[in-house]
Amino acid sequence: MIVKQKKKIIITGAKGQLGASLCRFRWPESYFIYPLDHSQLDITDMDAIEKVLSALKPDCIVNTAVYGMGEGADTEKSFQTNSLALLSLASFCKKNQIPLIHFSTDYVFDGQQKSPYREQDSKNPLNVYGSSKYAGELIVQHIAPLHIILRTSWLYGSLGKNFMRWIWESSHMEKELTIINDQIGCPTNVLDVAETTIKMVCQQLEKPLAEGWGLYHLCG
Ligand SMILES: NC(=O)c1ccc[n+]([C@@H]2O[C@H](COP(=O)([O-])OP(=O)(O)OC[C@H]3O[C@@H](n4cnc5c(N)ncnc54)[C@H](OP(=O)(O)O)[C@@H]3O)[C@@H](O)[C@H]2O)c1
């Protein structure tokens, strides 16, 4: 009898909005999901990446860890987490010939375009978060031969802080809400991103040499 070994998928940033959704989602039987939250793997710690990941021997890494752009966000931390850490993750994946799945943002664009953005449109990030995420994209693209980058926007779901949830909750407490009206974006259900990510990972891992690696937009 041949017992087929399950493929081990590591999910970093596993307690975040997307990370938690990916961990909760039903993956096919032949996959074993190994969540690593911030306390279990700090992706800015190069030694930890090598030590923890080498011991786990993953078949694929899905990186959802991110340093966000909340008020008072630290510039150095942004670049350490959203750019430099990708160098360690991508190098590990290259050395071990495994895929790296990563997520990026519409903040790599400047928002001046009047039509929906396409993957290849010119990037021009306007803030530290967008710049650090764009640098992360470039690192993944240049270092990890087997990669998928999914650029998404305005994630919402029942977990974590997000715009839709804030509106929903505030509308139950306040009679009147004051809300910005000069931003346009595509709210995206985090479960849609999780489902699509799983489909893409499974498809690519079944045929590792197939085409399909690269960068995609994925929005609601
Ligand atoms: N949320 C959106 O609207 C949105 C829009 C477009 C793209 N995206 C992209 O989607 C991906 C997932 O975003 P998300 O909304 O799920 O983020 P999130 O809810 O803020 O979760 C990020 C997770 O990363 C962890 N983390 C932070 N620094 C880390 C480090 N050095 N090492 C390991 N883990 C670390 C955080 O842990 P702690 O809280 O403990 O620090 C948190 O659990 C990101 O790539 C993001 O750029 C998100």
CSV table of C-alpha atoms and ligand atoms in Angstrom, one decimal, residues 13-19 37-38 41-44 63-67 81 102-106 129 133 152-155, ligand 1:
chain,number,residue,atom,x,y,z
A,13,GLY,CA,0.9,35.8,10.6
A,14,ALA,CA,-1.7,33.2,11.4
A,15,LYS,CA,-3.7,35.3,13.9
A,16,GLY,CA,-4.4,38.1,11.5
A,17,GLN,CA,-7.5,38.7,9.5
A,18,LEU,CA,-6.4,36.7,6.4
A,19,GLY,CA,-4.1,34.3,8.2
A,37,ASP,CA,1.5,33.3,14.6
A,38,HIS,CA,3.7,36.3,15.5
A,41,LEU,CA,7.6,33.0,14.1
A,42,ASP,CA,8.7,36.7,13.8
A,43,ILE,CA,9.4,37.0,10.1
A,44,THR,CA,11.9,39.8,10.7
A,63,ASN,CA,2.9,34.7,4.2
A,64,THR,CA,0.1,36.8,5.6
A,65,ALA,CA,2.2,38.6,8.2
A,66,VAL,CA,2.2,42.4,7.7
A,67,TYR,CA,3.0,45.6,9.6
A,81,THR,CA,8.4,43.4,8.1
A,102,HIS,CA,2.5,36.5,-0.6
A,103,PHE,CA,-0.1,39.3,-0.5
A,104,SER,CA,0.1,42.9,-1.5
A,105,THR,CA,-2.1,45.9,-1.7
A,106,ASP,CA,-3.7,48.6,-3.9
A,129,TYR,CA,3.1,51.2,3.8
A,133,LYS,CA,4.8,46.5,0.3
A,152,THR,CA,-6.0,42.7,-2.8
A,153,SER,CA,-7.8,45.7,-1.2
A,154,TRP,CA,-10.0,46.7,1.7
A,155,LEU,CA,-10.3,43.3,3.3
B,1,LIG,N1,-6.5,44.4,5.6
B,1,LIG,C1,-6.7,44.9,4.4
B,1,LIG,O1,-7.6,45.7,4.1
B,1,LIG,C2,-5.7,44.6,3.3
B,1,LIG,C3,-5.8,45.2,2.0
B,1,LIG,C4,-4.9,44.9,1.0
B,1,LIG,C5,-3.9,44.0,1.2
B,1,LIG,N2,-3.8,43.4,2.4
B,1,LIG,C6,-2.7,42.4,2.6
B,1,LIG,O2,-3.3,41.2,3.1
B,1,LIG,C7,-2.3,40.6,3.9
B,1,LIG,C8,-3.0,40.2,5.2
B,1,LIG,O3,-3.5,41.4,5.9
B,1,LIG,P1,-4.4,41.3,7.1
B,1,LIG,O4,-5.5,42.3,7.0
B,1,LIG,O5,-4.8,39.9,7.4
B,1,LIG,O6,-3.4,41.8,8.3
B,1,LIG,P2,-3.6,41.8,9.9
B,1,LIG,O7,-5.0,41.4,10.2
B,1,LIG,O8,-3.1,43.1,10.4
B,1,LIG,O9,-2.7,40.6,10.4
B,1,LIG,C9,-1.3,40.7,10.2
B,1,LIG,C10,-0.7,39.6,11.2
B,1,LIG,O10,0.7,39.7,11.0
B,1,LIG,C11,1.3,39.6,12.3
B,1,LIG,N3,2.6,40.2,12.2
B,1,LIG,C12,3.0,41.5,12.3
B,1,LIG,N4,4.3,41.6,12.3
B,1,LIG,C13,4.8,40.3,12.2
B,1,LIG,C14,6.1,39.7,12.2
B,1,LIG,N5,7.2,40.5,12.2
B,1,LIG,N6,6.2,38.4,12.1
B,1,LIG,C15,5.1,37.6,12.1
B,1,LIG,N7,3.9,38.1,12.2
B,1,LIG,C16,3.7,39.4,12.2
B,1,LIG,C17,0.3,40.3,13.2
B,1,LIG,O11,0.6,39.9,14.5
B,1,LIG,P3,0.5,41.0,15.7
B,1,LIG,O12,-0.8,41.6,15.6
B,1,LIG,O13,0.7,40.1,16.9
B,1,LIG,O14,1.6,41.9,15.5
B,1,LIG,C18,-1.0,39.9,12.6
B,1,LIG,O15,-1.5,38.8,13.3
B,1,LIG,C19,-1.1,41.5,4.1
B,1,LIG,O16,-0.1,41.2,3.2
B,1,LIG,C20,-1.7,42.9,3.7
B,1,LIG,O17,-0.8,43.8,3.1
B,1,LIG,C21,-4.7,43.7,3.5
